[in-house]
Amino acid sequence: MSDADIHFYFDPVCPFAWLTSSWVRKVMAQRDYTVDWRFISLRLLNANVDYDAQFPPEYEAGHTAGLRLLRVAARARAEHGREVVGRLYAAMGARIFDAEPLPDRSTVGDVRGTSAFVEPILAEVGLDRALADALDDTSFDGLVQAETDEALSLTGRDVGTPIIHFQPPTGVAFFGPVISRLPSDEDAGRLWDHVVGLAGFPGFAELKRSLRERPQLRALGVDVGDVGVEEDWHGGSRRLKK
């Protein structure tokens, strides 16, 4: 448990979670909020989904890589405390999304779930590279599943990542917001106030559209200042079938 102002549930391979987390870090600095970075696994959330039928071909490997990285984060938290998760997620996200695009996953597999990928990230944040052994340690899956279930209990199950719980345990919780561009410093607080105000209105349930810009992330081929191509993310994840 924690006494943080915000519980932020993330999967490290989700680009929308990464953008939202980058925005939340701006809000943290402006409002002096504390954040407890928690786990939600897209692979476990979609455990009963037929990936071949419903997702583009690289999604299963990508979601599996996310679960493997969460195992590493879970072990780091167990050995070094909750504070380390935010630093580790920041380093993972920067390497995944703010660097040059990674190799084509359809031809070489998803390198994000490998020791070669995660060991330099662990070293960057001052952690032992041996924590990468947790990539294959399924004993952490129960903990990740429990936090995934915890997140879904706050919002309902027809959601994705991220999930934000503001002023827990009794404050408002919501999926998203899903954003494709990082707000400016000036807009960050204003967007936060609008989102929390709307989500906190009694009886409010949903405000949604499935058309999204490709996230403004270097790894996805969209530089800062550019606008990504608009795509229909029906079902929240570009599923091939509704």
XYZ file of N, CA and C in Angstrom:
726
model
N 0.847 -1.186 0.000
C 0.000 0.000 0.000
C 0.891 1.247 0.000
N 0.292 2.414 -0.276
C 1.053 3.643 -0.291
C 0.127 4.793 0.045
N 0.743 5.940 0.380
C -0.051 7.137 0.651
C 0.129 8.157 -0.467
N 0.437 7.690 -1.669
C 0.660 8.576 -2.812
C -0.633 9.274 -3.230
N -0.483 10.418 -3.892
C -1.632 11.157 -4.407
C -2.253 10.469 -5.615
N -1.430 9.741 -6.372
C -1.876 9.097 -7.605
C -1.335 7.676 -7.646
N -2.175 6.713 -7.985
C -1.734 5.380 -8.366
C -1.832 5.304 -9.889
N -0.725 5.053 -10.545
C -0.670 5.018 -12.005
C -0.334 3.599 -12.422
N -1.260 2.930 -13.100
C -1.093 1.545 -13.542
C -0.631 1.552 -14.998
N 0.508 0.939 -15.258
C 1.105 1.026 -16.592
C 1.563 -0.337 -17.083
N 1.569 -0.482 -18.400
C 2.287 -1.547 -19.088
C 3.402 -0.857 -19.869
N 4.660 -1.273 -19.704
C 5.775 -0.524 -20.293
C 5.805 -0.495 -21.806
N 5.074 -1.377 -22.503
C 5.121 -1.358 -23.970
C 3.973 -0.571 -24.578
N 3.104 0.018 -23.768
C 1.952 0.757 -24.298
C 2.353 2.200 -24.596
N 2.288 2.636 -25.856
C 2.709 4.006 -26.172
C 1.802 5.062 -25.559
N 0.511 4.754 -25.450
C -0.400 5.736 -24.870
C -0.168 5.879 -23.371
N 0.125 4.774 -22.692
C 0.481 4.857 -21.275
C 1.740 5.698 -21.098
N 2.706 5.532 -22.004
C 3.942 6.296 -21.898
C 3.688 7.792 -22.053
N 2.910 8.174 -23.045
C 2.605 9.594 -23.226
C 1.853 10.151 -22.019
N 0.873 9.397 -21.534
C 0.112 9.860 -20.386
C 1.006 9.967 -19.154
N 1.918 9.016 -18.981
C 2.826 9.080 -17.837
C 3.747 10.294 -17.937
N 4.170 10.640 -19.137
C 5.032 11.806 -19.314
C 4.281 13.080 -18.955
N 3.003 13.130 -19.297
C 2.158 14.251 -18.909
C 1.976 14.292 -17.390
N 1.709 13.142 -16.788
C 1.518 13.082 -15.339
C 2.783 13.524 -14.610
N 3.954 13.216 -15.147
C 5.193 13.670 -14.505
C 5.278 15.196 -14.522
N 4.777 15.825 -15.578
C 4.722 17.285 -15.592
C 3.780 17.796 -14.508
N 2.633 17.141 -14.382
C 1.669 17.543 -13.354
C 2.262 17.342 -11.966
N 2.988 16.242 -11.764
C 3.660 15.993 -10.484
C 4.541 17.170 -10.094
N 5.324 17.645 -11.039
C 6.255 18.732 -10.755
C 5.522 20.030 -10.425
N 4.397 20.259 -11.096
C 3.659 21.509 -10.902
C 2.807 21.504 -9.644
N 2.269 20.339 -9.280
C 1.329 20.256 -8.165
C 1.937 19.596 -6.926
N 3.181 19.190 -7.019
C 3.845 18.514 -5.912
C 3.122 17.234 -5.520
N 2.605 16.516 -6.522
C 1.960 15.232 -6.285
C 3.019 14.138 -6.149
N 2.656 13.100 -5.435
C 3.458 11.880 -5.411
C 2.701 10.797 -6.161
N 3.449 9.921 -6.840
C 2.847 8.862 -7.656
C 3.409 7.515 -7.239
N 2.525 6.549 -7.077
C 2.926 5.154 -6.892
C 2.692 4.453 -8.224
N 3.787 4.032 -8.865
C 3.716 3.423 -10.185
C 3.405 1.940 -10.021
N 2.265 1.495 -10.543
C 1.777 0.139 -10.347
C 1.637 -0.575 -11.694
N 1.340 -1.863 -11.626
C 1.411 -2.720 -12.805
C 0.030 -3.084 -13.337
N -0.085 -3.064 -14.663
C -1.214 -3.662 -15.357
C -0.653 -4.288 -16.630
N -0.966 -5.539 -16.863
C -0.372 -6.275 -17.982
C -1.386 -6.458 -19.100
N -1.058 -5.940 -20.274
C -1.919 -6.157 -21.433
C -1.963 -7.630 -21.814
N -0.867 -8.346 -21.572
C -0.856 -9.775 -21.908
C -1.799 -10.549 -20.999
N -1.800 -10.244 -19.714
C -2.705 -10.922 -18.792
C -4.140 -10.452 -18.993
N -4.310 -9.184 -19.311
C -5.650 -8.660 -19.561
C -6.287 -9.357 -20.765
N -5.462 -9.723 -21.741
C -5.942 -10.383 -22.952
C -5.638 -11.877 -22.959
N -5.543 -12.463 -21.783
C -5.153 -13.866 -21.684
C -6.078 -14.804 -22.447
N -7.347 -14.437 -22.561
C -8.318 -15.315 -23.227
C -8.677 -14.853 -24.634
N -7.891 -13.940 -25.159
C -8.148 -13.409 -26.498
C -7.367 -14.209 -27.541
N -7.981 -14.466 -28.678
C -7.302 -15.110 -29.798
C -6.501 -14.038 -30.537
N -5.224 -13.957 -30.242
C -4.388 -12.904 -30.831
C -4.356 -12.996 -32.353
N -4.261 -14.214 -32.885
C -4.168 -14.370 -34.334
C -5.398 -13.813 -35.036
N -6.555 -13.924 -34.394
C -7.793 -13.481 -35.015
C -8.072 -12.000 -34.796
N -7.594 -11.440 -33.691
C -8.075 -10.118 -33.292
C -7.016 -9.027 -33.274
N -5.751 -9.369 -33.424
C -4.707 -8.359 -33.337
C -3.774 -8.433 -34.532
N -3.104 -7.324 -34.851
C -2.015 -7.397 -35.827
C -0.952 -8.398 -35.355
N -0.152 -8.916 -36.272
C 0.709 -10.065 -35.954
C 1.741 -9.821 -34.872
N 2.180 -8.567 -34.659
C 3.249 -8.333 -33.680
C 2.735 -8.128 -32.261
N 1.404 -8.093 -32.076
C 0.869 -7.706 -30.768
C 1.141 -8.733 -29.668
N 1.012 -10.004 -29.972
C 1.202 -10.990 -28.911
C 2.631 -10.936 -28.374
N 3.597 -10.861 -29.269
C 4.989 -10.762 -28.823
C 5.225 -9.472 -28.049
N 4.598 -8.383 -28.479
C 4.758 -7.113 -27.790
C 4.171 -7.138 -26.392
N 2.954 -7.670 -26.275
C 2.326 -7.756 -24.958
C 3.093 -8.710 -24.042
N 3.632 -9.774 -24.604
C 4.440 -10.703 -23.809
C 5.714 -10.021 -23.328
N 6.329 -9.221 -24.173
C 7.510 -8.470 -23.756
C 7.165 -7.522 -22.612
N 5.982 -6.917 -22.678
C 5.561 -6.038 -21.597
C 5.447 -6.774 -20.274
N 4.881 -7.980 -20.302
C 4.780 -8.784 -19.086
C 6.168 -9.137 -18.559
N 7.075 -9.476 -19.440
C 8.432 -9.832 -19.013
C 9.119 -8.627 -18.345
N 8.927 -7.438 -18.900
C 9.504 -6.240 -18.282
C 8.855 -5.935 -16.936
N 7.569 -6.208 -16.812
C 6.903 -6.004 -15.525
C 7.435 -6.962 -14.462
N 7.816 -8.162 -14.853
C 8.448 -9.079 -13.889
C 9.732 -8.465 -13.338
N 10.515 -7.858 -14.216
C 11.741 -7.209 -13.773
C 11.414 -6.060 -12.821
N 10.408 -5.251 -13.178
C 10.016 -4.143 -12.312
C 9.511 -4.647 -10.966
N 8.791 -5.766 -10.982
C 8.276 -6.331 -9.729
C 9.417 -6.804 -8.833
N 10.412 -7.432 -9.423
C 11.557 -7.872 -8.617
C 12.332 -6.671 -8.091
N 12.505 -5.647 -8.932
C 13.205 -4.441 -8.481
C 12.458 -3.798 -7.312
N 11.150 -3.757 -7.387
C 10.354 -3.187 -6.294
C 10.498 -4.014 -5.029
N 10.473 -5.332 -5.172
C 10.587 -6.210 -4.015
C 11.931 -6.042 -3.309
N 12.982 -5.802 -4.087
C 14.324 -5.738 -3.502
C 14.770 -4.327 -3.136
N 14.166 -3.305 -3.788
C 14.673 -1.942 -3.604
C 13.595 -0.935 -3.199
N 12.350 -1.358 -3.082
C 11.302 -0.443 -2.647
C 10.502 0.136 -3.796
N 9.374 0.722 -3.460
C 8.426 1.183 -4.471
C 8.969 2.365 -5.281
N 9.814 3.171 -4.668
C 10.299 4.370 -5.349
C 11.059 4.046 -6.631
N 11.681 2.875 -6.681
C 12.525 2.547 -7.822
C 11.706 2.317 -9.092
N 10.421 1.990 -8.951
C 9.616 1.646 -10.126
C 9.470 2.842 -11.064
N 9.258 4.030 -10.516
C 9.112 5.207 -11.368
C 10.358 5.485 -12.176
N 11.523 5.339 -11.565
C 12.780 5.563 -12.284
C 12.996 4.504 -13.350
N 12.657 3.270 -13.008
C 12.854 2.188 -13.970
C 11.899 2.336 -15.152
N 10.632 2.686 -14.884
C 9.674 2.882 -15.972
C 10.110 4.042 -16.864
N 10.611 5.113 -16.257
C 11.063 6.256 -17.058
C 12.187 5.846 -18.001
N 13.114 5.027 -17.515
C 14.231 4.595 -18.356
C 13.766 3.620 -19.432
N 12.864 2.701 -19.073
C 12.321 1.779 -20.071
C 11.586 2.534 -21.172
N 10.710 3.435 -20.760
C 9.910 4.160 -21.738
C 10.740 5.013 -22.670
N 11.760 5.673 -22.109
C 12.626 6.498 -22.954
C 13.334 5.643 -23.997
N 13.763 4.444 -23.596
C 14.475 3.562 -24.532
C 13.521 2.976 -25.568
N 12.297 2.702 -25.168
C 11.340 2.096 -26.092
C 10.755 3.116 -27.051
N 10.408 4.309 -26.536
C 9.588 5.226 -27.322
C 10.282 6.505 -27.769
N 11.295 6.955 -27.061
C 11.912 8.231 -27.392
C 13.232 8.082 -28.131
N 13.600 6.844 -28.474
C 14.824 6.570 -29.221
C 14.466 6.195 -30.660
N 15.467 5.852 -31.417
C 15.223 5.399 -32.792
C 14.353 4.141 -32.766
N 13.552 3.921 -33.816
C 12.693 2.734 -33.846
C 13.488 1.456 -33.648
N 12.897 0.531 -32.892
C 13.521 -0.768 -32.678
C 13.398 -1.622 -33.941
N 14.153 -2.707 -34.038
C 14.070 -3.566 -35.227
C 12.652 -4.066 -35.475
N 12.362 -4.370 -36.721
C 11.050 -4.879 -37.111
C 10.731 -6.159 -36.346
N 9.687 -6.089 -35.508
C 9.358 -7.231 -34.658
C 8.832 -8.424 -35.448
N 8.349 -8.177 -36.644
C 7.809 -9.280 -37.436
C 8.905 -10.170 -38.007
N 10.150 -9.678 -37.995
C 11.237 -10.454 -38.572
C 12.244 -10.954 -37.536
N 12.449 -10.201 -36.436
C 13.468 -10.587 -35.458
C 12.882 -10.874 -34.081
N 11.563 -10.788 -33.924
C 10.975 -10.965 -32.610
C 11.040 -9.671 -31.821
N 10.493 -9.690 -30.613
C 10.431 -8.467 -29.820
C 11.614 -8.416 -28.859
N 12.575 -7.558 -29.181
C 13.796 -7.487 -28.381
C 13.550 -6.886 -27.004
N 12.401 -6.229 -26.808
C 12.155 -5.555 -25.538
C 12.052 -6.532 -24.370
N 11.767 -7.775 -24.636
C 11.658 -8.760 -23.578
C 12.922 -9.570 -23.378
N 14.067 -9.033 -23.731
C 15.324 -9.776 -23.670
C 16.293 -9.148 -22.664
N 17.238 -9.963 -22.205
C 18.274 -9.470 -21.299
C 19.115 -8.386 -21.964
N 19.419 -8.567 -23.241
C 20.247 -7.587 -23.950
C 19.600 -6.213 -23.954
N 18.276 -6.177 -23.958
C 17.573 -4.900 -23.959
C 17.508 -4.299 -22.557
N 17.170 -5.112 -21.564
C 16.857 -4.559 -20.245
C 18.095 -4.349 -19.377
N 19.172 -5.107 -19.595
C 20.337 -4.963 -18.720
C 20.941 -3.556 -18.764
N 21.119 -2.930 -19.944
C 21.646 -1.555 -19.945
C 20.703 -0.567 -19.249
N 19.403 -0.816 -19.301
C 18.440 0.051 -18.625
C 18.600 -0.067 -17.112
N 18.765 -1.290 -16.628
C 18.989 -1.498 -15.198
C 20.262 -0.781 -14.748
N 21.326 -0.899 -15.531
C 22.579 -0.233 -15.178
C 22.404 1.285 -15.166
N 21.624 1.799 -16.096
C 21.405 3.243 -16.195
C 20.784 3.807 -14.922
N 19.890 3.057 -14.294
C 19.224 3.555 -13.088
C 19.890 3.042 -11.812
N 21.085 2.453 -11.957
C 21.856 2.052 -10.805
C 21.440 0.744 -10.167
N 20.827 -0.136 -10.955
C 20.387 -1.429 -10.448
C 21.264 -2.545 -11.011
N 21.312 -3.636 -10.291
C 22.123 -4.786 -10.689
C 21.542 -5.408 -11.956
N 22.403 -5.650 -12.922
C 21.960 -6.279 -14.160
C 21.350 -7.654 -13.929
N 21.664 -8.278 -12.792
C 21.131 -9.605 -12.491
C 19.615 -9.587 -12.324
N 19.034 -8.424 -12.115
C 17.570 -8.343 -12.026
C 16.910 -8.787 -13.330
N 17.659 -8.776 -14.425
C 17.121 -9.231 -15.713
C 16.736 -10.700 -15.674
N 17.240 -11.447 -14.701
C 16.861 -12.852 -14.585
C 15.359 -13.010 -14.369
N 14.720 -11.950 -13.870
C 13.272 -12.009 -13.610
C 12.443 -12.033 -14.893
N 13.054 -11.760 -16.033
C 12.309 -11.804 -17.293
C 11.572 -13.125 -17.466
N 12.189 -14.215 -17.028
C 11.621 -15.553 -17.197
C 10.990 -16.102 -15.915
N 10.915 -15.263 -14.886
C 10.459 -15.741 -13.579
C 8.947 -15.564 -13.453
N 8.213 -16.618 -13.759
C 6.747 -16.538 -13.737
C 6.179 -16.435 -12.324
N 7.026 -16.569 -11.296
C 6.519 -16.434 -9.936
C 6.026 -15.019 -9.662
N 6.449 -14.050 -10.467
C 5.971 -12.675 -10.300
C 4.624 -12.439 -10.989
N 4.166 -13.389 -11.799
C 2.937 -13.175 -12.562
C 1.716 -13.044 -11.656
N 1.728 -13.730 -10.523
C 0.605 -13.613 -9.608
C 0.465 -12.202 -9.062
N 1.586 -11.575 -8.748
C 1.567 -10.197 -8.263
C 1.094 -9.246 -9.365
N 1.618 -9.435 -10.578
C 1.205 -8.577 -11.689
C -0.280 -8.762 -11.986
N -0.754 -10.006 -11.923
C -2.176 -10.268 -12.134
C -3.012 -9.590 -11.050
N -2.566 -9.639 -9.811
C -3.315 -9.029 -8.717
C -3.438 -7.525 -8.909
N -2.371 -6.866 -9.365
C -2.465 -5.421 -9.584
C -3.267 -5.102 -10.833
N -3.204 -5.977 -11.837
C -4.071 -5.807 -13.008
C -5.526 -5.898 -12.583
N -5.866 -6.893 -11.767
C -7.238 -7.040 -11.272
C -7.637 -5.849 -10.412
N -6.713 -5.361 -9.608
C -6.971 -4.191 -8.770
C -7.333 -2.983 -9.628
N -6.557 -2.773 -10.690
C -6.828 -1.643 -11.584
C -8.196 -1.775 -12.234
N -8.521 -2.984 -12.719
C -9.792 -3.195 -13.396
C -10.969 -3.083 -12.436
N -10.742 -3.380 -11.166
C -11.825 -3.245 -10.185
C -12.213 -1.790 -9.983
N -11.318 -0.882 -10.359
C -11.586 0.548 -10.202
C -12.357 1.133 -11.371
N -12.269 0.494 -12.542
C -12.814 1.083 -13.761
C -13.799 0.192 -14.503
N -13.799 -1.106 -14.231
C -14.472 -2.067 -15.092
C -13.469 -2.660 -16.056
N -13.859 -3.732 -16.739
C -12.897 -4.527 -17.499
C -12.717 -4.086 -18.954
N -13.620 -3.294 -19.496
C -13.523 -2.935 -20.911
C -12.652 -1.701 -21.093
N -11.397 -1.806 -20.652
C -10.459 -0.692 -20.717
C -9.083 -1.234 -21.092
N -8.142 -0.327 -21.226
C -6.759 -0.713 -21.500
C -5.829 -0.014 -20.533
N -4.698 0.474 -21.045
C -3.729 1.170 -20.202
C -3.526 2.590 -20.725
N -3.241 3.536 -19.826
C -3.060 3.368 -18.388
C -4.379 3.508 -17.630
N -4.347 3.179 -16.349
C -5.428 3.491 -15.424
C -4.839 4.369 -14.334
N -5.553 5.438 -14.002
C -5.122 6.395 -12.987
C -6.136 6.415 -11.858
N -5.644 6.324 -10.645
C -6.485 6.462 -9.453
C -5.979 7.682 -8.691
N -6.792 8.725 -8.654
C -6.417 9.980 -8.005
C -7.002 10.030 -6.607
N -6.157 10.392 -5.653
C -6.515 10.465 -4.238
C -7.127 9.153 -3.736
N -6.375 8.048 -3.883
C -6.844 6.767 -3.378
C -6.884 6.793 -1.842
N -7.704 5.955 -1.238
C -8.489 4.869 -1.856
C -9.884 5.275 -2.318
N -10.352 6.466 -1.932
C -11.744 6.815 -2.219
C -11.903 7.755 -3.401
N -10.789 8.262 -3.954
C -10.878 9.228 -5.039
C -11.250 8.599 -6.363
N -11.344 9.447 -7.386
C -11.808 9.029 -8.703
C -10.727 8.217 -9.419
N -11.166 7.207 -10.177
C -10.272 6.400 -11.009
C -10.828 6.364 -12.421
N -9.920 6.296 -13.408
C -10.364 6.311 -14.797
C -9.296 5.700 -15.693
N -9.728 5.212 -16.845
C -8.832 4.745 -17.902
C -8.402 5.950 -18.716
N -7.115 6.056 -18.960
C -6.608 7.161 -19.766
C -6.172 8.333 -18.892
N -6.283 9.552 -19.442
C -6.782 9.849 -20.773
C -5.821 9.377 -21.866
N -6.391 8.981 -22.988
C -5.604 8.564 -24.138
C -5.240 9.820 -24.919
N -3.965 10.139 -24.957
C -3.498 11.328 -25.677
C -2.422 10.916 -26.672
N -2.359 11.628 -27.787
C -1.376 11.322 -28.822
C -0.259 12.352 -28.880
N -0.391 13.425 -28.110
C 0.650 14.448 -28.059
C 0.887 14.816 -26.599
N 2.114 15.145 -26.265
C 2.448 15.561 -24.912
C 2.091 17.035 -24.748
N 1.240 17.368 -23.769
C 0.871 18.783 -23.581
C 2.083 19.628 -23.186
N 2.000 20.894 -23.503
C 3.019 21.831 -23.044
C 2.931 21.964 -21.524
N 3.953 22.567 -20.926
C 3.917 22.796 -19.482
C 2.683 23.609 -19.105
N 2.361 24.587 -19.923
C 1.202 25.447 -19.633
C -0.101 24.662 -19.697
N -0.204 23.751 -20.657
C -1.449 23.011 -20.844
C -1.573 21.805 -19.915
N -0.456 21.339 -19.349
C -0.479 20.101 -18.578
C -1.424 20.192 -17.391
N -1.308 21.240 -16.593
C -2.175 21.390 -15.436
C -3.616 21.618 -15.819
N -3.828 22.375 -16.891
C -5.192 22.640 -17.348
C -5.873 21.349 -17.786
N -5.157 20.505 -18.522
C -5.724 19.225 -18.948
C -6.027 18.357 -17.730
N -5.124 18.328 -16.766
C -5.356 17.537 -15.551
C -6.651 17.964 -14.858
N -6.833 19.274 -14.695
C -8.028 19.771 -14.015
C -9.291 19.383 -14.771
N -9.255 19.462 -16.092
C -10.427 19.089 -16.886
C -10.735 17.602 -16.743
N -9.700 16.774 -16.841
C -9.912 15.324 -16.785
C -10.445 14.904 -15.421
N -9.806 15.368 -14.354
C -10.230 14.990 -13.012
C -11.624 15.545 -12.716
N -11.885 16.771 -13.182
C -13.202 17.345 -12.963
C -14.293 16.556 -13.662
N -14.056 16.178 -14.897
C -15.041 15.411 -15.642
C -15.229 14.022 -15.044
N -14.111 13.324 -14.784
C -14.198 11.968 -14.249
C -14.832 11.948 -12.865
N -14.685 13.026 -12.108
C -15.218 13.076 -10.763
C -16.673 13.494 -10.667
N -17.281 13.849 -11.799
C -18.692 14.242 -11.770
C -19.555 13.017 -11.491
N -20.440 13.053 -10.490
C -21.254 11.869 -10.158
C -22.053 11.374 -11.361
N -21.942 10.093 -11.631
C -22.682 9.486 -12.733
C -21.969 9.509 -14.057
N -20.838 10.217 -14.145
C -20.108 10.228 -15.418
C -19.522 8.850 -15.704
N -19.644 8.388 -16.945
C -19.148 7.062 -17.301
C -18.102 7.102 -18.414
N -18.373 7.811 -19.531
C -17.464 7.666 -20.664
C -17.585 8.837 -21.615
N -16.433 9.230 -22.167
C -16.337 10.170 -23.273
C -15.261 9.599 -24.176
N -15.631 9.204 -25.415
C -14.696 8.385 -26.179
C -14.876 8.586 -27.678
N -13.773 8.429 -28.397
C -13.809 8.233 -29.846
C -12.665 7.313 -30.201
N -12.849 6.487 -31.205
C -11.820 5.502 -31.539
C -10.797 6.035 -32.532
N -11.049 7.161 -33.203
C -10.072 7.745 -34.106
C -8.960 8.395 -33.290
N -7.735 7.982 -33.530
C -6.594 8.514 -32.802
C -5.463 8.816 -33.772
N -4.691 9.845 -33.442
C -3.443 10.067 -34.158
C -2.418 9.037 -33.710
N -1.553 8.656 -34.603
C -0.415 7.836 -34.169
C 0.366 8.654 -33.149
N 0.727 8.067 -32.011
C 1.363 8.841 -30.939
C 2.606 9.576 -31.402
N 2.768 10.767 -30.861
C 3.878 11.641 -31.230
C 5.152 11.169 -30.514
N 5.680 10.054 -31.014
C 6.830 9.413 -30.410
C 7.846 9.076 -31.489
N 9.097 9.340 -31.214
C 10.151 9.132 -32.199
C 10.205 7.691 -32.674
N 9.998 6.748 -31.738
C 10.090 5.331 -32.094
C 8.975 4.896 -33.032
N 7.894 5.661 -33.077
C 6.792 5.341 -33.983
C 6.843 6.182 -35.248
N 7.945 6.904 -35.447
C 8.141 7.665 -36.671
C 7.475 9.015 -36.695
N 7.061 9.516 -35.519
C 6.402 10.819 -35.443
C 7.235 11.723 -34.545
N 7.887 12.715 -35.122
C 8.739 13.605 -34.346
C 7.900 14.652 -33.620
N 8.488 15.237 -32.578
C 7.842 16.338 -31.871
C 7.548 17.462 -32.861
N 6.332 17.956 -32.852
C 5.918 18.984 -33.799
C 5.172 18.434 -34.995
N 5.331 17.122 -35.252
C 4.588 16.485 -36.329
C 3.280 15.918 -35.792
N 2.356 15.650 -36.689
C 1.076 15.052 -36.329
C 0.994 13.683 -36.981
N 0.777 12.661 -36.164
C 0.701 11.305 -36.681
C -0.545 11.071 -37.502
N -0.479 10.083 -38.381
C -1.626 9.735 -39.205
C -2.769 9.268 -38.309
N -3.982 9.626 -38.674
C -5.145 9.231 -37.879
C -5.549 7.803 -38.218
N -5.760 7.000 -37.173
C -6.109 5.593 -37.326
C -7.316 5.289 -36.461
N -8.065 4.252 -36.839
C -9.235 3.841 -36.063
C -8.835 2.711 -35.120
N -8.753 3.036 -33.844
C -8.378 2.062 -32.822
C -9.640 1.472 -32.204
N -10.509 0.906 -33.026
C -11.726 0.317 -32.481
C -11.353 -0.800 -31.512
N -12.046 -0.837 -30.386
C -11.683 -1.765 -29.330
C -10.475 -1.306 -28.539
N -9.944 -0.114 -28.847
C -8.834 0.435 -28.081
C -7.471 -0.056 -28.492
N -7.360 -0.901 -29.528
C -6.040 -1.464 -29.801
C -5.855 -1.873 -31.248
N -6.491 -1.224 -32.169
C -6.374 -1.542 -33.590
C -6.678 -3.017 -33.848
N -7.643 -3.574 -33.152
C -7.998 -4.969 -33.390
C -8.480 -5.153 -34.822
N -8.192 -6.306 -35.370
C -8.593 -6.577 -36.737
C -10.070 -6.917 -36.835
N -10.667 -7.333 -35.710
C -12.103 -7.612 -35.662
C -12.709 -6.851 -34.508
N -13.948 -6.391 -34.655
C -14.631 -5.713 -33.563
C -15.185 -6.739 -32.597
